[in-house]
Coordinates of C-alpha atoms in Angstrom, one line a residue:
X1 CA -29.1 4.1 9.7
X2 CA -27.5 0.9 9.2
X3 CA -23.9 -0.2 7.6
X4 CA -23.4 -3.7 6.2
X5 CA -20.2 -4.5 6.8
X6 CA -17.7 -8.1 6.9
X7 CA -16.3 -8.7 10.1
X8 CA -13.5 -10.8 10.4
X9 CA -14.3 -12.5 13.5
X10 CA -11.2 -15.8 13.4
X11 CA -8.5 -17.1 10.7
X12 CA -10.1 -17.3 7.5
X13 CA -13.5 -16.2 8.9
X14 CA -16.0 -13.5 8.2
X15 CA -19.5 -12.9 9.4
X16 CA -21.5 -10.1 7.2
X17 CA -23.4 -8.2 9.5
X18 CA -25.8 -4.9 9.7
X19 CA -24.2 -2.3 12.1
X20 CA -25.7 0.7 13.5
X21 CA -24.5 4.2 12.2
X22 CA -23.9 6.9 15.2
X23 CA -26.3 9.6 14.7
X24 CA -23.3 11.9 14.8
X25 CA -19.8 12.1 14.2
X26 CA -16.9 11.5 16.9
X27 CA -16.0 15.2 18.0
X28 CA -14.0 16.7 15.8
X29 CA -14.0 13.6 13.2
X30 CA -16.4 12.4 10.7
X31 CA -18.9 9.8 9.2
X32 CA -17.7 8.5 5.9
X33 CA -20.0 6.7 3.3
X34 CA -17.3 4.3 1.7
X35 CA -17.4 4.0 -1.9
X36 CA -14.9 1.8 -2.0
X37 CA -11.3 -0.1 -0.6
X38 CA -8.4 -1.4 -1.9
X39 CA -6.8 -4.5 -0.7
X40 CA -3.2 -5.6 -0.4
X41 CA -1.2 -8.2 0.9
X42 CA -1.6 -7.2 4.8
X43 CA -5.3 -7.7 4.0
X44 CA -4.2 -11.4 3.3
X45 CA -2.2 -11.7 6.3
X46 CA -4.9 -10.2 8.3
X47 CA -7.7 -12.5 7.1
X48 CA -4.9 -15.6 7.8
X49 CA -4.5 -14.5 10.9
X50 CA -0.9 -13.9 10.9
X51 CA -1.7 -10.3 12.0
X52 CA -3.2 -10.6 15.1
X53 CA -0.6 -13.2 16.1
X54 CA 2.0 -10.3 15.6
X55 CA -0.3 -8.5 18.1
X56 CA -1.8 -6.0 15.3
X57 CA -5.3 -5.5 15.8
X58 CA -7.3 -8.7 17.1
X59 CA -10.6 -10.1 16.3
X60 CA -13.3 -9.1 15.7
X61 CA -12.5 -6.4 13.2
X62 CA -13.5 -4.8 10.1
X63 CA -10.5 -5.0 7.8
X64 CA -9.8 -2.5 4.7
X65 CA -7.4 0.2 5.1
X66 CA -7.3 1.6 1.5
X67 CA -10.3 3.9 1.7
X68 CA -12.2 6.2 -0.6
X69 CA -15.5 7.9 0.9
X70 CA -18.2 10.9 0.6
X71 CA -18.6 12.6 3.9
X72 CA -21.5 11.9 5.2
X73 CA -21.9 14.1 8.6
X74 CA -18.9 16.5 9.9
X75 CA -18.9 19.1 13.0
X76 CA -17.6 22.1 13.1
X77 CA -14.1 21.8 14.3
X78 CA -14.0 18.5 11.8
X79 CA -15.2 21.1 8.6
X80 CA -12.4 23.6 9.2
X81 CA -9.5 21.5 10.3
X82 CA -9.9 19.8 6.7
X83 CA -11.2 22.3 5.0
X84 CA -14.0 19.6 3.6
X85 CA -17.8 19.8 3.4
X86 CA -20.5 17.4 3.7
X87 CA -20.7 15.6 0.5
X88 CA -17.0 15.7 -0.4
X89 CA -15.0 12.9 -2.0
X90 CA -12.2 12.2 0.3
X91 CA -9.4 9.6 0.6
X92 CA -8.2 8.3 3.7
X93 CA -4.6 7.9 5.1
X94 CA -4.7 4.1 6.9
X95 CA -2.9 5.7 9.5
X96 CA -3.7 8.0 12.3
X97 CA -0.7 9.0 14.3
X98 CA -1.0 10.6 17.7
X99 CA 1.1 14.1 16.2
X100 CA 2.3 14.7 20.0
X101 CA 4.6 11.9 20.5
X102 CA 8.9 12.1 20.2
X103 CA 8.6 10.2 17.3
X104 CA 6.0 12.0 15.7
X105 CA 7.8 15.6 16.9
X106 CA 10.8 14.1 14.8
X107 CA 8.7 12.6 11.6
X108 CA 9.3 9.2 12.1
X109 CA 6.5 6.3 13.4
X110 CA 4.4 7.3 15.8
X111 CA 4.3 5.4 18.6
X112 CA 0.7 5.6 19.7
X113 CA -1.3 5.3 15.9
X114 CA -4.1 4.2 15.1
X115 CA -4.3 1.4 11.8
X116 CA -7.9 1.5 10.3
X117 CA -8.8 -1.7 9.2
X118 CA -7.2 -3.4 12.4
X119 CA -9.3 -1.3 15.6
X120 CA -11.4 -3.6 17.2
X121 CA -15.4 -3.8 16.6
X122 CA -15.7 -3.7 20.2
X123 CA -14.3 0.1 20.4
X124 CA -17.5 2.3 20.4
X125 CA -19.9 1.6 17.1
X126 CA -16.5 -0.9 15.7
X127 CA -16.8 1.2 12.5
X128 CA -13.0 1.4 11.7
X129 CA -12.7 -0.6 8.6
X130 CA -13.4 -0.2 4.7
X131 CA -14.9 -3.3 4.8
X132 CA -17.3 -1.3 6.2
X133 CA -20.5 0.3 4.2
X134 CA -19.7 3.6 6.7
X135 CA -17.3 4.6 9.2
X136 CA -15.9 6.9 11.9
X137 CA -13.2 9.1 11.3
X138 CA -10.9 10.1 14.3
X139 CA -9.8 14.1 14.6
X140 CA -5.8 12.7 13.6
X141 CA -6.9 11.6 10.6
X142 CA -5.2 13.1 7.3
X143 CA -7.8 13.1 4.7
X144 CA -7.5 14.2 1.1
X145 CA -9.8 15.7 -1.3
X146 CA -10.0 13.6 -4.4
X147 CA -11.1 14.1 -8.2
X148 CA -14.8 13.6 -8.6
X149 CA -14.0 12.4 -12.4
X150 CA -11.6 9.6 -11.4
X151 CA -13.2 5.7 -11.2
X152 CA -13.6 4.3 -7.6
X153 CA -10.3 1.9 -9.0
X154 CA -8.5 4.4 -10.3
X155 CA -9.0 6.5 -6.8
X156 CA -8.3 3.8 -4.6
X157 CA -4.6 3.3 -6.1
X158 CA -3.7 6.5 -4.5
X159 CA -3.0 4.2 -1.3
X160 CA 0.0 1.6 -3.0
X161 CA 1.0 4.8 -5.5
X162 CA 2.2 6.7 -2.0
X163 CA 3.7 4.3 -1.4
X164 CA 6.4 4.1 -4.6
X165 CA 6.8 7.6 -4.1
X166 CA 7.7 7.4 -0.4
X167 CA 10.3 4.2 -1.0
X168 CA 11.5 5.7 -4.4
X169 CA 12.0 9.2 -3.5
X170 CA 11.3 10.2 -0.2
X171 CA 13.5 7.0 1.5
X172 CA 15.1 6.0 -1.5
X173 CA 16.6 9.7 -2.6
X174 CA 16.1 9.2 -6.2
X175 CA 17.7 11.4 -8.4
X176 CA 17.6 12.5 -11.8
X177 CA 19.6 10.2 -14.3
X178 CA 19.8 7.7 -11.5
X179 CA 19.2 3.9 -12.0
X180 CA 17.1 1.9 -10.1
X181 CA 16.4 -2.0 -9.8
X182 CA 12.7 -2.7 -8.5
X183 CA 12.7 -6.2 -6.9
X184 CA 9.3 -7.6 -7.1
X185 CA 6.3 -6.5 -9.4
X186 CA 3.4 -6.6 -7.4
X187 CA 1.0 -3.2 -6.1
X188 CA 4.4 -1.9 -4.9
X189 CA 6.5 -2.8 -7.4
X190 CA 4.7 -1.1 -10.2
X191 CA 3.8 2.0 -8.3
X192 CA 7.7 2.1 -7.6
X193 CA 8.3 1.8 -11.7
X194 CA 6.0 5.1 -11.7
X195 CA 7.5 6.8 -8.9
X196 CA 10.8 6.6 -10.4
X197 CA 9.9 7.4 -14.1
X198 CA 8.0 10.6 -12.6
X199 CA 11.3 11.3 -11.4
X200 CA 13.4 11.1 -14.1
X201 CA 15.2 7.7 -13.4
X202 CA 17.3 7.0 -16.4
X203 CA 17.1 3.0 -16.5
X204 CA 14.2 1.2 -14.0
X205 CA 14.9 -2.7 -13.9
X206 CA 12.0 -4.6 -12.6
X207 CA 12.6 -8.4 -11.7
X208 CA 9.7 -11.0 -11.3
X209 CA 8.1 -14.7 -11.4
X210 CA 7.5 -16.1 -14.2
X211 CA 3.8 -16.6 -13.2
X212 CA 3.6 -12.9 -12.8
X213 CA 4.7 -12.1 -16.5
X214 CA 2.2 -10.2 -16.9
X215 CA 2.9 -7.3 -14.4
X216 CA 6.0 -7.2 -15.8
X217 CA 4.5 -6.2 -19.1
X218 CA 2.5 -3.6 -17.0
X219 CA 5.8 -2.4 -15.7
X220 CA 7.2 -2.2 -19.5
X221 CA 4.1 0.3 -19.6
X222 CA 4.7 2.4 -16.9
X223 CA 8.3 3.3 -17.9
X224 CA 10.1 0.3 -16.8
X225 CA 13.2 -0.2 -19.0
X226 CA 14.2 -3.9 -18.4
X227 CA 12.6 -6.6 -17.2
X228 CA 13.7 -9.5 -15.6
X229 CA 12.2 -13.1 -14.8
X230 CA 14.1 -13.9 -11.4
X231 CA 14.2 -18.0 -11.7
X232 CA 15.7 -17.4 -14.8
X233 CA 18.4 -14.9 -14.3
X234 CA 21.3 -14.2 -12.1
X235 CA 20.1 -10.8 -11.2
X236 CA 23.4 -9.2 -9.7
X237 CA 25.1 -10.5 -13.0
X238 CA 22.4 -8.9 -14.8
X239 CA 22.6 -5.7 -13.5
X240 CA 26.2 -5.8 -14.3
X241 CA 25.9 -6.5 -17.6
X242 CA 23.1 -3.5 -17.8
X243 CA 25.2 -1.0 -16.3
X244 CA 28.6 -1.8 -17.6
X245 CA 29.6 -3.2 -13.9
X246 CA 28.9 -0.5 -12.1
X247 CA 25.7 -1.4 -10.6
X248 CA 22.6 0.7 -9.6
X249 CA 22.7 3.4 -7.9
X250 CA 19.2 2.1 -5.7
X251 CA 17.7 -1.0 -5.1
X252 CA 14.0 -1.2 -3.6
X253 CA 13.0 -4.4 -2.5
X254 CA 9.4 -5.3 -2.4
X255 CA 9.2 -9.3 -2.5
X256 CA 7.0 -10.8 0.4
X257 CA 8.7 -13.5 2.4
X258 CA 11.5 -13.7 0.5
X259 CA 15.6 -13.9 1.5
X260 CA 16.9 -13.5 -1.4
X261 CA 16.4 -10.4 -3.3
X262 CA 18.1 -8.8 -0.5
X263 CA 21.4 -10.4 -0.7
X264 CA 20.3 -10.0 -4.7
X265 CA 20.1 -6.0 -3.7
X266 CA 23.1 -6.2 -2.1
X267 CA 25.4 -7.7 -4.9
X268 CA 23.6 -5.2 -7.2
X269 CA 23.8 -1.9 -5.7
X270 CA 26.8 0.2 -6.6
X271 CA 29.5 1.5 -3.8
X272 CA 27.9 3.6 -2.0
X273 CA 24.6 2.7 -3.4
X274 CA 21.6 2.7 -1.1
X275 CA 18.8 0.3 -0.7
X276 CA 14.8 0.3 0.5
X277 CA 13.6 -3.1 2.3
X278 CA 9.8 -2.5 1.6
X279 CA 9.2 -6.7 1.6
X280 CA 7.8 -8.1 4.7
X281 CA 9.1 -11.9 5.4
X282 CA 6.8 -12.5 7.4
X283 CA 8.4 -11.7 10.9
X284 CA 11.5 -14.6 9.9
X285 CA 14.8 -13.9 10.6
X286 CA 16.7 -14.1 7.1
X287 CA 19.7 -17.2 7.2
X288 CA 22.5 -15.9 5.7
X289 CA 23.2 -12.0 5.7
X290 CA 25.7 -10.8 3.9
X291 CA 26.7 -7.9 6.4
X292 CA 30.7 -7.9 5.0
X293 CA 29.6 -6.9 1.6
X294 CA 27.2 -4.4 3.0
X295 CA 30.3 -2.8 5.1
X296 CA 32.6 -2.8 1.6
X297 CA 30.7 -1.6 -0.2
X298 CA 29.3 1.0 2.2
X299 CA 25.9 0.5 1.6
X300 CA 22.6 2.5 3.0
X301 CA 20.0 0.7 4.2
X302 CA 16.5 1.6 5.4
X303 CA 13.6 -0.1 6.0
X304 CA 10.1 0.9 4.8
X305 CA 6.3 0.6 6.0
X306 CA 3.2 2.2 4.8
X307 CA 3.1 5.5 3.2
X308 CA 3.7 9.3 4.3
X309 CA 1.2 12.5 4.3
X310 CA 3.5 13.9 0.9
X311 CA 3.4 10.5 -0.6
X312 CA 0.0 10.5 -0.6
X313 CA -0.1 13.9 -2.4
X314 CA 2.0 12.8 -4.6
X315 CA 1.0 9.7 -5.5
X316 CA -3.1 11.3 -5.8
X317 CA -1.5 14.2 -7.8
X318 CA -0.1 11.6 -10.0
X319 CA -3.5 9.5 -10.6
X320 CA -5.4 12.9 -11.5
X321 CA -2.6 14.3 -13.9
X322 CA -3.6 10.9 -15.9
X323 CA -0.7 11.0 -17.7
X324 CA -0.2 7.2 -17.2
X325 CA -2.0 4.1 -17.4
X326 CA -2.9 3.4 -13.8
X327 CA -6.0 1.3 -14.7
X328 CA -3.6 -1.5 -15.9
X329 CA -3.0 -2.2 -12.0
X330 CA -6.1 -2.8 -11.3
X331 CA -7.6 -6.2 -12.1
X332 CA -10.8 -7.2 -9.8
X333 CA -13.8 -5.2 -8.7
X334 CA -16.0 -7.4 -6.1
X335 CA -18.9 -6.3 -3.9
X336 CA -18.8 -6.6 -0.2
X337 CA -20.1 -10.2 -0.6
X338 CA -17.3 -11.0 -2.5
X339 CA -14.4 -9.7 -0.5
X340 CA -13.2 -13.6 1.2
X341 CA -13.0 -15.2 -2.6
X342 CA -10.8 -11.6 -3.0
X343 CA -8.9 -11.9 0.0
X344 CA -7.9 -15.7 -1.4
X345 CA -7.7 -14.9 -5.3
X346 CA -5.0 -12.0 -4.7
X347 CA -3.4 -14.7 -2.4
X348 CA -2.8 -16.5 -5.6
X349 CA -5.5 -19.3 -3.9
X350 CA -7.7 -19.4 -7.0
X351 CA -6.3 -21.1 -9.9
X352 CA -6.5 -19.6 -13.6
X353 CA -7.5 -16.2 -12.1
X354 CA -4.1 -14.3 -11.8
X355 CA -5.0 -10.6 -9.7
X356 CA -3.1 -7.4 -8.9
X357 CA -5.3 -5.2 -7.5
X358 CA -8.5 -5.7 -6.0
X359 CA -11.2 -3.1 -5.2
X360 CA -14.1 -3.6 -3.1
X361 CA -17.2 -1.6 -4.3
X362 CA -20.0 -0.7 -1.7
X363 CA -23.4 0.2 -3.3
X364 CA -25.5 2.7 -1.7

């Protein structure tokens, strides 16, 4: 048995090749049939190169980390750990941690993970990616049963859904009645507006471009209250005028490459407010930091990557309750041959073709 699968093999490269299947699974693991994979903005930075500069992964690789899959073969130990069968539609956590490790022991990032969609091609049959038409699943995996009703789309937004819940909730410490201002309105941003409306957030504030209007209407329809375009507004005088000067109680920030939404975040936030950095910039070193405003105001302040095991559950939970519009986020669905025009249309490369989320579809 074969799998067609891209391989990213340089910057900006991919070679579409046929790869063989093992005839059985990795003990304890699995062989998944990929239905389908999400993409995000690492995907972008991965296919750019920027990635493997920062010493994640290297080439050549199969990217996609988003994953939704049928199991194809299981053994025995596999079956029971996960309590799956042959057959079953499962989602895929990106990331394996070791489970052993001090900073697994105390729930914080493992030291020793695995990140599918970065594992090199030239580790045993390669077939670590979504980009992949099959692929092995390691013993440490955390896989997740998923509604056979539910679109390959709407499935595969389990993956930026997690995490909102994680930065909203689970970092952020959201509470009931609390505001909330949502810097940013990409995958992230939206599935942060959902997060906190599924927790009772009294006012969610979204701010973005205005050549991304139209995920701030999204954002309107997911529960946001107030939306705001950021070249337009001052956004700390804004948030003062919305909550009578008191400011937000959190502030998640999810703007890639960008300095200032956090300074924004921290003018915003009220005394003893806290704040989620979810927005990579790109491994720069931001100018100006307003640290004395931070110590006034005696802000919290943590950072954020990828998604946990319960926001995964909650964020799946979330898509199968269908209570909300999740289909708005998604915007392109491309076969495998498609994926590098993907890759450079949700980089904003292809003119008059604006993109949220992407899904690759495999046919089988």
């Amino acid at each position: 048995m074969r799998a067609t699968a891209a391989v990213l093999v340089a910057d900006r490269t991919f070679d579409f090749r046929e790869l063989a299947v093992p005839n059985a699974p990795p003990a304890g693991g699995a062989i998944l049939q990929v239905e389908g994979c999400g993409m995000c903005g690492s995907d972008i930075e991965q296919y750019k190169g920027g990635t493997a500069k920062a010493g994640i992964g290297a080439f050549p690789v199969i990217p996609g980390h988003e994953i939704l899959g049928r199991i194809h073969s299981l053994d025995a130990d596999g079956a029971r750990r996960w309590g799956v069968a042959e057959g079953d539609r499962v989602a895929v956590h990106g990331v394996a941690p070791c489970g052993v490790c001090p900073s697994c022991m105390n729930g914080s990032k493992c030291v020793d993970a695995f990140y599918y969609g970065f594992r090199s091609l030239n580790d045993r049959s390669g077939l670590w990616g979504g980009y992949g038409s099959y692929m092995e699943v390691e013993p440490r995996t955390r896989l997740y049963p998923i509604a056979e009703d539910l679109s390959v789309e709407d499935a595969l937004l389990f993956n930026p859904f997690a995490a909102g819940f994680d930065w909203v909730i689970r970092l952020g410490k959201l509470q009931v009645g609390e505001t909330v201002l949502i810097l940013g309105g990409g995958q992230r941003g939206l599935a942060s507006v959902l997060a906190a409306k599924d927790a009772g957030a009294s006012q969610i504030i979204v701010t973005g471009l205005q050549r991304d209007a139209f995920k701030l209407e999204i954002a309107l329809q997911f529960g946001a209250t107030h939306t705001l375009i950021a070249e337009e507004t001052d956004v700390a005088e804004a948030i003062a005028d919305l909550t009578s000067g008191r400011g937000v109680d959190l502030v998640i920030d999810t703007t890639p490459n960008a300095f200032q939404p956090v300074t924004d975040a921290i003018k915003a936030v009220r005394n003893g407010g806290r704040i989620v950095l979810g927005g990579i910039k790109g491994h720069k070193d931001m100018p100006q930091f307003p640290i004395d405003e931070l110590l006034m105001k005696q802000i919290e302040m943590i950072g954020a990557l990828s998604s946990s095991h319960w926001g995964v559950q909650q964020a799946i939970r979330l898509v199968e309750e269908k209570r909300y519009p999740v289909h708005l986020m998604h915007t392109h669905s491309v076969p495998i041959e498609g994926v590098e025009r993907a890759i450079q249309t949700l980089a904003g490369e292809v003119p008059g073709d604006p993109a949220l989320h992407i899904s690759i579809i495999h046919k089988h």
